[in-house]
Amino acid sequence: MPFCWDSFGDSGDPALFLVAGMGAQMVSWDDEFCIRLAARGFRVIRVDNRDSGRSVHLAMMGIPDLRWAMMRAMWRLPIHAPYLLDDMAQDIVGLMDVLGIAKAHLVGFSMGGGIAQTLAIEHPARVLSLTSIGSTTGAPDLPQPDGYVVSRVMRPAPAELDKYVDYYTDTWKLLRAGRFPGEEARDRERAVRIHGRGLYPQGAARHTMAILASGSRRSALRYVAVPTQVIHGDLDPLVLPEAGLDTARSIPDARMLMLEEMGHSIPLPLWPQIIDAIAANAARA
């Protein structure tokens, strides 16, 4: 399948993949964040996941019924999805093969953290280190977010540019728990760029199905043997802090960094701490 990707830094440096979250494009990883990370000695590669941005769109798989799937998840019943996080992890492996990369450091945010965890479980020989940010083990017994937060995040995105910018800014203000107001101007710039690359809401719906159908990784994570850093915000309203703590507890020798005032985002003022933690974890490999 065709995938859209770009990279920062020296092609001879160790590869570090940035894996984006549900419905997010690769440009959700800011250019400057990638540049700063590359300056620490990495070839930073970011990629549009399947069904997002300019990577392959799988329209033939249809639009899933998310309400039905969420009810089944609440009742802990099996869910059938067009694809799973395992398939999305295999996409990264396939891209590594095309690029001639034998092993890489992995950094994933939210759903991207789940994809990175899955890759470390299923393809341990391809992973140098793992950093999971704002993510979860997927265990069903973990505390769940408030229904209002879920409904605001899941509401349909408008197609018109001006309305989309307002929608995007409002959503990320909620996900930041109202902190870091300086990010709002940056949100507007991100929204314009994302809109210009193309919106694909049905892809986000299939991403959500993949998350719900993939289930818990908690027991499998105990076999992850690569250096692991877990980063989470103490105010995360979508993937609650207990989910990050559960991830760190589930992986042997994982390091836990709980950042104060951080919600479900990676705001500029916290970049130094986050980049330091990623680099220090990679140095353990």
PDB file of C-alpha atoms in Angstrom:
ATOM      1  CA  MET A   1       0.000   0.000   0.000  1.00  0.00           C
ATOM      2  CA  PRO A   2       1.251   3.550  -0.695  1.00  0.00           C
ATOM      3  CA  PHE A   3       2.221   5.621   2.339  1.00  0.00           C
ATOM      4  CA  CYS A   4       3.189   9.269   2.666  1.00  0.00           C
ATOM      5  CA  TRP A   5       6.225  10.020   4.817  1.00  0.00           C
ATOM      6  CA  ASP A   6       9.031  12.527   5.242  1.00  0.00           C
ATOM      7  CA  SER A   7      12.169  12.722   7.335  1.00  0.00           C
ATOM      8  CA  PHE A   8      14.467  15.091   9.190  1.00  0.00           C
ATOM      9  CA  GLY A   9      18.157  14.742   9.984  1.00  0.00           C
ATOM     10  CA  ASP A  10      21.033  12.711   8.609  1.00  0.00           C
ATOM     11  CA  SER A  11      20.012   9.535   6.762  1.00  0.00           C
ATOM     12  CA  GLY A  12      22.978   7.780   8.408  1.00  0.00           C
ATOM     13  CA  ASP A  13      21.690   8.384  11.938  1.00  0.00           C
ATOM     14  CA  PRO A  14      19.558   5.795  13.783  1.00  0.00           C
ATOM     15  CA  ALA A  15      15.955   5.878  12.537  1.00  0.00           C
ATOM     16  CA  LEU A  16      13.231   7.144  14.852  1.00  0.00           C
ATOM     17  CA  PHE A  17       9.616   6.786  13.738  1.00  0.00           C
ATOM     18  CA  LEU A  18       6.930   9.180  14.979  1.00  0.00           C
ATOM     19  CA  VAL A  19       3.514   7.480  14.917  1.00  0.00           C
ATOM     20  CA  ALA A  20       0.456   9.729  15.033  1.00  0.00           C
ATOM     21  CA  GLY A  21      -2.854   9.246  16.802  1.00  0.00           C
ATOM     22  CA  MET A  22      -6.405   8.480  15.747  1.00  0.00           C
ATOM     23  CA  GLY A  23      -7.359  10.381  12.585  1.00  0.00           C
ATOM     24  CA  ALA A  24      -4.240  12.539  12.881  1.00  0.00           C
ATOM     25  CA  GLN A  25      -1.894  13.376  10.040  1.00  0.00           C
ATOM     26  CA  MET A  26       1.861  13.126  10.247  1.00  0.00           C
ATOM     27  CA  VAL A  27       2.087  16.934  10.404  1.00  0.00           C
ATOM     28  CA  SER A  28       0.498  16.749  13.859  1.00  0.00           C
ATOM     29  CA  TRP A  29       4.158  16.218  14.784  1.00  0.00           C
ATOM     30  CA  ASP A  30       5.336  19.821  14.366  1.00  0.00           C
ATOM     31  CA  ASP A  31       8.236  20.428  11.976  1.00  0.00           C
ATOM     32  CA  GLU A  32      10.208  22.190  14.702  1.00  0.00           C
ATOM     33  CA  PHE A  33       9.677  19.284  17.118  1.00  0.00           C
ATOM     34  CA  CYS A  34      11.077  16.933  14.467  1.00  0.00           C
ATOM     35  CA  ILE A  35      14.032  19.257  13.801  1.00  0.00           C
ATOM     36  CA  ARG A  36      14.892  19.441  17.497  1.00  0.00           C
ATOM     37  CA  LEU A  37      14.644  15.680  17.847  1.00  0.00           C
ATOM     38  CA  ALA A  38      16.831  15.140  14.771  1.00  0.00           C
ATOM     39  CA  ALA A  39      19.440  17.448  16.318  1.00  0.00           C
ATOM     40  CA  ARG A  40      19.816  14.847  19.081  1.00  0.00           C
ATOM     41  CA  GLY A  41      21.263  12.393  16.549  1.00  0.00           C
ATOM     42  CA  PHE A  42      18.262  10.713  14.914  1.00  0.00           C
ATOM     43  CA  ARG A  43      16.867  10.312  11.433  1.00  0.00           C
ATOM     44  CA  VAL A  44      13.320  11.313  12.349  1.00  0.00           C
ATOM     45  CA  ILE A  45      10.648   9.787  10.110  1.00  0.00           C
ATOM     46  CA  ARG A  46       6.998  10.708  10.385  1.00  0.00           C
ATOM     47  CA  VAL A  47       4.280   8.974   8.397  1.00  0.00           C
ATOM     48  CA  ASP A  48       0.587   9.316   7.628  1.00  0.00           C
ATOM     49  CA  ASN A  49      -1.066   6.169   8.970  1.00  0.00           C
ATOM     50  CA  ARG A  50      -3.338   4.262   6.607  1.00  0.00           C
ATOM     51  CA  ASP A  51      -6.666   6.082   6.183  1.00  0.00           C
ATOM     52  CA  SER A  52      -5.166   9.479   7.044  1.00  0.00           C
ATOM     53  CA  GLY A  53      -3.536  12.383   5.253  1.00  0.00           C
ATOM     54  CA  ARG A  54      -1.977  11.391   1.953  1.00  0.00           C
ATOM     55  CA  SER A  55      -1.453   7.715   2.680  1.00  0.00           C
ATOM     56  CA  VAL A  56      -3.767   5.065   1.238  1.00  0.00           C
ATOM     57  CA  HIS A  57      -7.505   5.563   1.892  1.00  0.00           C
ATOM     58  CA  LEU A  58      -9.421   2.298   2.304  1.00  0.00           C
ATOM     59  CA  ALA A  59     -12.886   3.488   1.294  1.00  0.00           C
ATOM     60  CA  MET A  60     -13.827  -0.005   0.114  1.00  0.00           C
ATOM     61  CA  MET A  61     -13.888  -1.103   3.772  1.00  0.00           C
ATOM     62  CA  GLY A  62     -16.943   1.029   4.475  1.00  0.00           C
ATOM     63  CA  ILE A  63     -17.931   3.369   7.300  1.00  0.00           C
ATOM     64  CA  PRO A  64     -18.280   1.499  10.609  1.00  0.00           C
ATOM     65  CA  ASP A  65     -21.102   1.913  13.106  1.00  0.00           C
ATOM     66  CA  LEU A  66     -19.171   3.413  16.025  1.00  0.00           C
ATOM     67  CA  ARG A  67     -22.142   3.602  18.401  1.00  0.00           C
ATOM     68  CA  TRP A  68     -22.698  -0.132  18.017  1.00  0.00           C
ATOM     69  CA  ALA A  69     -18.992  -0.826  18.472  1.00  0.00           C
ATOM     70  CA  MET A  70     -18.743   1.358  21.570  1.00  0.00           C
ATOM     71  CA  MET A  71     -21.726  -0.399  23.142  1.00  0.00           C
ATOM     72  CA  ARG A  72     -20.166  -3.788  22.463  1.00  0.00           C
ATOM     73  CA  ALA A  73     -16.881  -2.534  23.942  1.00  0.00           C
ATOM     74  CA  MET A  74     -18.749  -1.370  27.054  1.00  0.00           C
ATOM     75  CA  TRP A  75     -20.314  -4.825  27.354  1.00  0.00           C
ATOM     76  CA  ARG A  76     -16.883  -6.407  26.656  1.00  0.00           C
ATOM     77  CA  LEU A  77     -18.190  -8.243  23.602  1.00  0.00           C
ATOM     78  CA  PRO A  78     -16.084  -9.057  20.508  1.00  0.00           C
ATOM     79  CA  ILE A  79     -15.866  -6.340  17.857  1.00  0.00           C
ATOM     80  CA  HIS A  80     -15.201  -6.982  14.184  1.00  0.00           C
ATOM     81  CA  ALA A  81     -13.221  -4.189  12.520  1.00  0.00           C
ATOM     82  CA  PRO A  82     -11.907  -3.626   8.980  1.00  0.00           C
ATOM     83  CA  TYR A  83      -8.390  -3.837  10.409  1.00  0.00           C
ATOM     84  CA  LEU A  84      -6.563  -3.835  13.735  1.00  0.00           C
ATOM     85  CA  LEU A  85      -3.625  -2.028  15.322  1.00  0.00           C
ATOM     86  CA  ASP A  86      -1.590  -5.115  14.384  1.00  0.00           C
ATOM     87  CA  ASP A  87      -2.162  -4.254  10.713  1.00  0.00           C
ATOM     88  CA  MET A  88      -1.153  -0.633  11.296  1.00  0.00           C
ATOM     89  CA  ALA A  89       2.011  -1.802  13.060  1.00  0.00           C
ATOM     90  CA  GLN A  90       2.748  -4.028  10.070  1.00  0.00           C
ATOM     91  CA  ASP A  91       2.445  -0.927   7.873  1.00  0.00           C
ATOM     92  CA  ILE A  92       5.373   0.624   9.765  1.00  0.00           C
ATOM     93  CA  VAL A  93       7.384  -2.578   9.371  1.00  0.00           C
ATOM     94  CA  GLY A  94       6.637  -2.569   5.641  1.00  0.00           C
ATOM     95  CA  LEU A  95       7.835   1.010   5.326  1.00  0.00           C
ATOM     96  CA  MET A  96      10.989   0.113   7.255  1.00  0.00           C
ATOM     97  CA  ASP A  97      11.588  -2.675   4.736  1.00  0.00           C
ATOM     98  CA  VAL A  98      11.157  -0.311   1.783  1.00  0.00           C
ATOM     99  CA  LEU A  99      13.545   2.209   3.363  1.00  0.00           C
ATOM    100  CA  GLY A 100      16.097  -0.485   4.203  1.00  0.00           C
ATOM    101  CA  ILE A 101      15.826   0.103   7.953  1.00  0.00           C
ATOM    102  CA  ALA A 102      16.495  -3.019  10.006  1.00  0.00           C
ATOM    103  CA  LYS A 103      15.684  -1.520  13.414  1.00  0.00           C
ATOM    104  CA  ALA A 104      14.235   1.771  14.647  1.00  0.00           C
ATOM    105  CA  HIS A 105      13.321   3.734  17.730  1.00  0.00           C
ATOM    106  CA  LEU A 106       9.535   4.165  18.047  1.00  0.00           C
ATOM    107  CA  VAL A 107       7.655   7.140  19.473  1.00  0.00           C
ATOM    108  CA  GLY A 108       3.870   7.008  19.392  1.00  0.00           C
ATOM    109  CA  PHE A 109       1.202   9.398  20.643  1.00  0.00           C
ATOM    110  CA  SER A 110      -2.287   8.230  21.713  1.00  0.00           C
ATOM    111  CA  MET A 111      -3.366   5.585  19.147  1.00  0.00           C
ATOM    112  CA  GLY A 112       0.166   5.869  17.787  1.00  0.00           C
ATOM    113  CA  GLY A 113       1.409   4.699  21.177  1.00  0.00           C
ATOM    114  CA  GLY A 114      -0.801   1.635  20.835  1.00  0.00           C
ATOM    115  CA  ILE A 115       0.599   0.968  17.360  1.00  0.00           C
ATOM    116  CA  ALA A 116       4.166   1.354  18.654  1.00  0.00           C
ATOM    117  CA  GLN A 117       3.440  -0.976  21.597  1.00  0.00           C
ATOM    118  CA  THR A 118       1.962  -3.533  19.208  1.00  0.00           C
ATOM    119  CA  LEU A 119       5.008  -3.341  16.948  1.00  0.00           C
ATOM    120  CA  ALA A 120       7.283  -3.914  19.950  1.00  0.00           C
ATOM    121  CA  ILE A 121       5.177  -6.953  20.917  1.00  0.00           C
ATOM    122  CA  GLU A 122       4.825  -8.491  17.453  1.00  0.00           C
ATOM    123  CA  HIS A 123       8.164  -7.494  15.881  1.00  0.00           C
ATOM    124  CA  PRO A 124      10.665  -7.154  18.749  1.00  0.00           C
ATOM    125  CA  ALA A 125      13.676  -7.665  16.479  1.00  0.00           C
ATOM    126  CA  ARG A 126      12.789  -4.462  14.596  1.00  0.00           C
ATOM    127  CA  VAL A 127      12.604  -2.176  17.646  1.00  0.00           C
ATOM    128  CA  LEU A 128      15.484  -0.381  19.379  1.00  0.00           C
ATOM    129  CA  SER A 129      13.445   1.544  21.948  1.00  0.00           C
ATOM    130  CA  LEU A 130       9.834   2.468  22.658  1.00  0.00           C
ATOM    131  CA  THR A 131       8.345   5.750  23.863  1.00  0.00           C
ATOM    132  CA  SER A 132       4.593   5.699  24.485  1.00  0.00           C
ATOM    133  CA  ILE A 133       2.986   9.133  24.975  1.00  0.00           C
ATOM    134  CA  GLY A 134      -0.601   9.745  26.100  1.00  0.00           C
ATOM    135  CA  SER A 135      -1.495   6.125  25.404  1.00  0.00           C
ATOM    136  CA  THR A 136      -2.843   3.028  27.123  1.00  0.00           C
ATOM    137  CA  THR A 137      -2.593  -0.749  27.339  1.00  0.00           C
ATOM    138  CA  GLY A 138      -6.182  -0.937  26.102  1.00  0.00           C
ATOM    139  CA  ALA A 139      -7.231  -2.862  29.210  1.00  0.00           C
ATOM    140  CA  PRO A 140     -11.026  -2.572  29.627  1.00  0.00           C
ATOM    141  CA  ASP A 141     -10.888  -2.203  33.417  1.00  0.00           C
ATOM    142  CA  LEU A 142      -9.091   1.156  33.227  1.00  0.00           C
ATOM    143  CA  PRO A 143     -10.998   4.361  34.083  1.00  0.00           C
ATOM    144  CA  GLN A 144     -12.764   5.827  31.067  1.00  0.00           C
ATOM    145  CA  PRO A 145     -13.008   9.490  30.003  1.00  0.00           C
ATOM    146  CA  ASP A 146     -16.056  11.625  30.643  1.00  0.00           C
ATOM    147  CA  GLY A 147     -18.786  11.191  28.041  1.00  0.00           C
ATOM    148  CA  TYR A 148     -18.748  14.902  27.225  1.00  0.00           C
ATOM    149  CA  VAL A 149     -15.067  14.746  26.257  1.00  0.00           C
ATOM    150  CA  VAL A 150     -15.641  11.711  24.052  1.00  0.00           C
ATOM    151  CA  SER A 151     -18.642  13.306  22.340  1.00  0.00           C
ATOM    152  CA  ARG A 152     -16.719  16.519  21.612  1.00  0.00           C
ATOM    153  CA  VAL A 153     -13.748  14.628  20.184  1.00  0.00           C
ATOM    154  CA  MET A 154     -15.938  12.314  18.087  1.00  0.00           C
ATOM    155  CA  ARG A 155     -18.231  14.975  16.626  1.00  0.00           C
ATOM    156  CA  PRO A 156     -18.058  15.358  12.822  1.00  0.00           C
ATOM    157  CA  ALA A 157     -15.457  17.783  11.498  1.00  0.00           C
ATOM    158  CA  PRO A 158     -16.840  20.494   9.198  1.00  0.00           C
ATOM    159  CA  ALA A 159     -15.490  20.608   5.653  1.00  0.00           C
ATOM    160  CA  GLU A 160     -15.302  24.414   5.290  1.00  0.00           C
ATOM    161  CA  LEU A 161     -11.878  25.816   6.185  1.00  0.00           C
ATOM    162  CA  ASP A 162     -12.971  28.572   8.595  1.00  0.00           C
ATOM    163  CA  LYS A 163     -15.356  26.251  10.438  1.00  0.00           C
ATOM    164  CA  TYR A 164     -12.750  23.503  10.541  1.00  0.00           C
ATOM    165  CA  VAL A 165     -10.169  25.842  12.076  1.00  0.00           C
ATOM    166  CA  ASP A 166     -12.622  26.780  14.839  1.00  0.00           C
ATOM    167  CA  TYR A 167     -13.534  23.103  15.358  1.00  0.00           C
ATOM    168  CA  TYR A 168      -9.880  22.058  15.551  1.00  0.00           C
ATOM    169  CA  THR A 169      -8.921  24.858  17.939  1.00  0.00           C
ATOM    170  CA  ASP A 170     -11.890  24.155  20.207  1.00  0.00           C
ATOM    171  CA  THR A 171     -11.139  20.423  20.272  1.00  0.00           C
ATOM    172  CA  TRP A 172      -7.487  20.836  21.216  1.00  0.00           C
ATOM    173  CA  LYS A 173      -8.268  23.458  23.849  1.00  0.00           C
ATOM    174  CA  LEU A 174     -10.467  20.793  25.467  1.00  0.00           C
ATOM    175  CA  LEU A 175      -7.780  18.113  25.099  1.00  0.00           C
ATOM    176  CA  ARG A 176      -5.202  20.422  26.711  1.00  0.00           C
ATOM    177  CA  ALA A 177      -7.586  20.836  29.643  1.00  0.00           C
ATOM    178  CA  GLY A 178      -7.534  24.578  29.003  1.00  0.00           C
ATOM    179  CA  ARG A 179      -3.814  24.857  29.725  1.00  0.00           C
ATOM    180  CA  PHE A 180      -1.078  26.366  27.536  1.00  0.00           C
ATOM    181  CA  PRO A 181      -3.205  29.081  25.863  1.00  0.00           C
ATOM    182  CA  GLY A 182      -0.204  30.041  23.745  1.00  0.00           C
ATOM    183  CA  GLU A 183      -0.858  26.871  21.736  1.00  0.00           C
ATOM    184  CA  GLU A 184      -4.135  28.228  20.336  1.00  0.00           C
ATOM    185  CA  ALA A 185      -2.446  30.335  17.645  1.00  0.00           C
ATOM    186  CA  ARG A 186      -0.343  27.303  16.721  1.00  0.00           C
ATOM    187  CA  ASP A 187      -3.543  25.220  16.548  1.00  0.00           C
ATOM    188  CA  ARG A 188      -4.944  27.548  13.911  1.00  0.00           C
ATOM    189  CA  GLU A 189      -1.787  27.172  11.815  1.00  0.00           C
ATOM    190  CA  ARG A 190      -1.894  23.383  12.184  1.00  0.00           C
ATOM    191  CA  ALA A 191      -5.576  23.300  11.231  1.00  0.00           C
ATOM    192  CA  VAL A 192      -4.959  25.220   7.999  1.00  0.00           C
ATOM    193  CA  ARG A 193      -2.121  22.869   7.067  1.00  0.00           C
ATOM    194  CA  ILE A 194      -4.119  19.733   7.889  1.00  0.00           C
ATOM    195  CA  HIS A 195      -7.147  20.998   5.960  1.00  0.00           C
ATOM    196  CA  GLY A 196      -4.948  21.763   2.963  1.00  0.00           C
ATOM    197  CA  ARG A 197      -3.590  18.200   2.931  1.00  0.00           C
ATOM    198  CA  GLY A 198      -7.130  16.808   2.912  1.00  0.00           C
ATOM    199  CA  LEU A 199      -9.653  15.699   5.528  1.00  0.00           C
ATOM    200  CA  TYR A 200     -10.800  12.075   5.688  1.00  0.00           C
ATOM    201  CA  PRO A 201     -13.253  11.568   8.576  1.00  0.00           C
ATOM    202  CA  GLN A 202     -14.254   8.024   7.616  1.00  0.00           C
ATOM    203  CA  GLY A 203     -10.619   7.023   8.102  1.00  0.00           C
ATOM    204  CA  ALA A 204     -10.765   8.292  11.681  1.00  0.00           C
ATOM    205  CA  ALA A 205     -13.865   6.134  12.214  1.00  0.00           C
ATOM    206  CA  ARG A 206     -11.989   3.038  11.053  1.00  0.00           C
ATOM    207  CA  HIS A 207      -9.068   4.003  13.315  1.00  0.00           C
ATOM    208  CA  THR A 208     -11.476   4.102  16.247  1.00  0.00           C
ATOM    209  CA  MET A 209     -12.783   0.659  15.324  1.00  0.00           C
ATOM    210  CA  ALA A 210      -9.205  -0.648  15.196  1.00  0.00           C
ATOM    211  CA  ILE A 211      -8.585   0.668  18.719  1.00  0.00           C
ATOM    212  CA  LEU A 212     -11.797  -0.868  20.087  1.00  0.00           C
ATOM    213  CA  ALA A 213     -11.337  -4.234  18.355  1.00  0.00           C
ATOM    214  CA  SER A 214      -7.655  -4.661  19.226  1.00  0.00           C
ATOM    215  CA  GLY A 215      -8.383  -5.165  22.904  1.00  0.00           C
ATOM    216  CA  SER A 216      -5.918  -5.246  25.773  1.00  0.00           C
ATOM    217  CA  ARG A 217      -2.141  -5.447  25.348  1.00  0.00           C
ATOM    218  CA  ARG A 218      -1.473  -5.577  29.104  1.00  0.00           C
ATOM    219  CA  SER A 219      -0.449  -9.233  29.351  1.00  0.00           C
ATOM    220  CA  ALA A 220       1.605  -9.174  26.132  1.00  0.00           C
ATOM    221  CA  LEU A 221       3.495  -6.049  27.191  1.00  0.00           C
ATOM    222  CA  ARG A 222       5.256  -7.934  29.962  1.00  0.00           C
ATOM    223  CA  TYR A 223       7.380  -9.567  27.262  1.00  0.00           C
ATOM    224  CA  VAL A 224       8.606  -6.264  25.796  1.00  0.00           C
ATOM    225  CA  ALA A 225      12.346  -6.194  26.432  1.00  0.00           C
ATOM    226  CA  VAL A 226      13.436  -2.945  24.748  1.00  0.00           C
ATOM    227  CA  PRO A 227      14.096   0.247  26.745  1.00  0.00           C
ATOM    228  CA  THR A 228      10.722   1.899  27.273  1.00  0.00           C
ATOM    229  CA  GLN A 229       9.707   5.406  28.305  1.00  0.00           C
ATOM    230  CA  VAL A 230       6.082   6.195  29.126  1.00  0.00           C
ATOM    231  CA  ILE A 231       5.050   9.865  29.097  1.00  0.00           C
ATOM    232  CA  HIS A 232       1.626  11.077  30.177  1.00  0.00           C
ATOM    233  CA  GLY A 233      -0.108  14.255  31.237  1.00  0.00           C
ATOM    234  CA  ASP A 234      -1.557  14.452  34.721  1.00  0.00           C
ATOM    235  CA  LEU A 235      -4.559  16.353  33.299  1.00  0.00           C
ATOM    236  CA  ASP A 236      -5.217  14.167  30.246  1.00  0.00           C
ATOM    237  CA  PRO A 237      -9.022  14.181  29.835  1.00  0.00           C
ATOM    238  CA  LEU A 238      -9.194  11.597  27.026  1.00  0.00           C
ATOM    239  CA  VAL A 239      -6.684   8.898  27.954  1.00  0.00           C
ATOM    240  CA  LEU A 240      -6.732   9.250  31.716  1.00  0.00           C
ATOM    241  CA  PRO A 241      -3.451   9.273  33.683  1.00  0.00           C
ATOM    242  CA  GLU A 242      -4.105   5.797  35.119  1.00  0.00           C
ATOM    243  CA  ALA A 243      -3.760   4.450  31.563  1.00  0.00           C
ATOM    244  CA  GLY A 244      -0.203   5.762  31.351  1.00  0.00           C
ATOM    245  CA  LEU A 245       0.657   4.368  34.761  1.00  0.00           C
ATOM    246  CA  ASP A 246      -0.795   1.013  33.734  1.00  0.00           C
ATOM    247  CA  THR A 247       1.387   1.027  30.604  1.00  0.00           C
ATOM    248  CA  ALA A 248       4.537   1.685  32.637  1.00  0.00           C
ATOM    249  CA  ARG A 249       3.613  -1.018  35.178  1.00  0.00           C
ATOM    250  CA  SER A 250       2.997  -3.537  32.407  1.00  0.00           C
ATOM    251  CA  ILE A 251       6.407  -3.219  30.683  1.00  0.00           C
ATOM    252  CA  PRO A 252       9.487  -4.478  32.555  1.00  0.00           C
ATOM    253  CA  ASP A 253      11.869  -1.693  33.592  1.00  0.00           C
ATOM    254  CA  ALA A 254       9.788   0.998  31.875  1.00  0.00           C
ATOM    255  CA  ARG A 255      10.399   4.568  32.985  1.00  0.00           C
ATOM    256  CA  MET A 256       7.409   6.780  33.809  1.00  0.00           C
ATOM    257  CA  LEU A 257       7.298  10.556  33.264  1.00  0.00           C
ATOM    258  CA  MET A 258       4.068  12.169  34.447  1.00  0.00           C
ATOM    259  CA  LEU A 259       4.070  15.808  33.338  1.00  0.00           C
ATOM    260  CA  GLU A 260       2.187  18.404  35.353  1.00  0.00           C
ATOM    261  CA  GLU A 261      -0.396  20.554  33.560  1.00  0.00           C
ATOM    262  CA  MET A 262      -0.188  18.395  30.448  1.00  0.00           C
ATOM    263  CA  GLY A 263      -3.416  17.173  28.876  1.00  0.00           C
ATOM    264  CA  HIS A 264      -3.795  15.043  25.752  1.00  0.00           C
ATOM    265  CA  SER A 265      -1.311  17.009  23.666  1.00  0.00           C
ATOM    266  CA  ILE A 266       2.376  17.804  23.269  1.00  0.00           C
ATOM    267  CA  PRO A 267       2.605  21.574  23.908  1.00  0.00           C
ATOM    268  CA  LEU A 268       5.690  23.575  22.995  1.00  0.00           C
ATOM    269  CA  PRO A 269       6.694  24.485  26.592  1.00  0.00           C
ATOM    270  CA  LEU A 270       7.030  20.765  27.407  1.00  0.00           C
ATOM    271  CA  TRP A 271       9.077  19.835  24.329  1.00  0.00           C
ATOM    272  CA  PRO A 272      12.443  20.039  26.133  1.00  0.00           C
ATOM    273  CA  GLN A 273      11.378  17.517  28.796  1.00  0.00           C
ATOM    274  CA  ILE A 274       9.756  15.212  26.245  1.00  0.00           C
ATOM    275  CA  ILE A 275      12.685  15.309  23.809  1.00  0.00           C
ATOM    276  CA  ASP A 276      15.156  14.767  26.663  1.00  0.00           C
ATOM    277  CA  ALA A 277      13.184  11.717  27.800  1.00  0.00           C
ATOM    278  CA  ILE A 278      12.992  10.253  24.274  1.00  0.00           C
ATOM    279  CA  ALA A 279      16.742  10.758  23.732  1.00  0.00           C
ATOM    280  CA  ALA A 280      17.684   9.338  27.149  1.00  0.00           C
ATOM    281  CA  ASN A 281      15.518   6.279  26.547  1.00  0.00           C
ATOM    282  CA  ALA A 282      17.039   5.709  23.103  1.00  0.00           C
ATOM    283  CA  ALA A 283      20.509   5.945  24.645  1.00  0.00           C
ATOM    284  CA  ARG A 284      19.646   2.881  26.775  1.00  0.00           C
ATOM    285  CA  ALA A 285      19.220   0.728  23.652  1.00  0.00           C
TER     286      ALA A 285
END
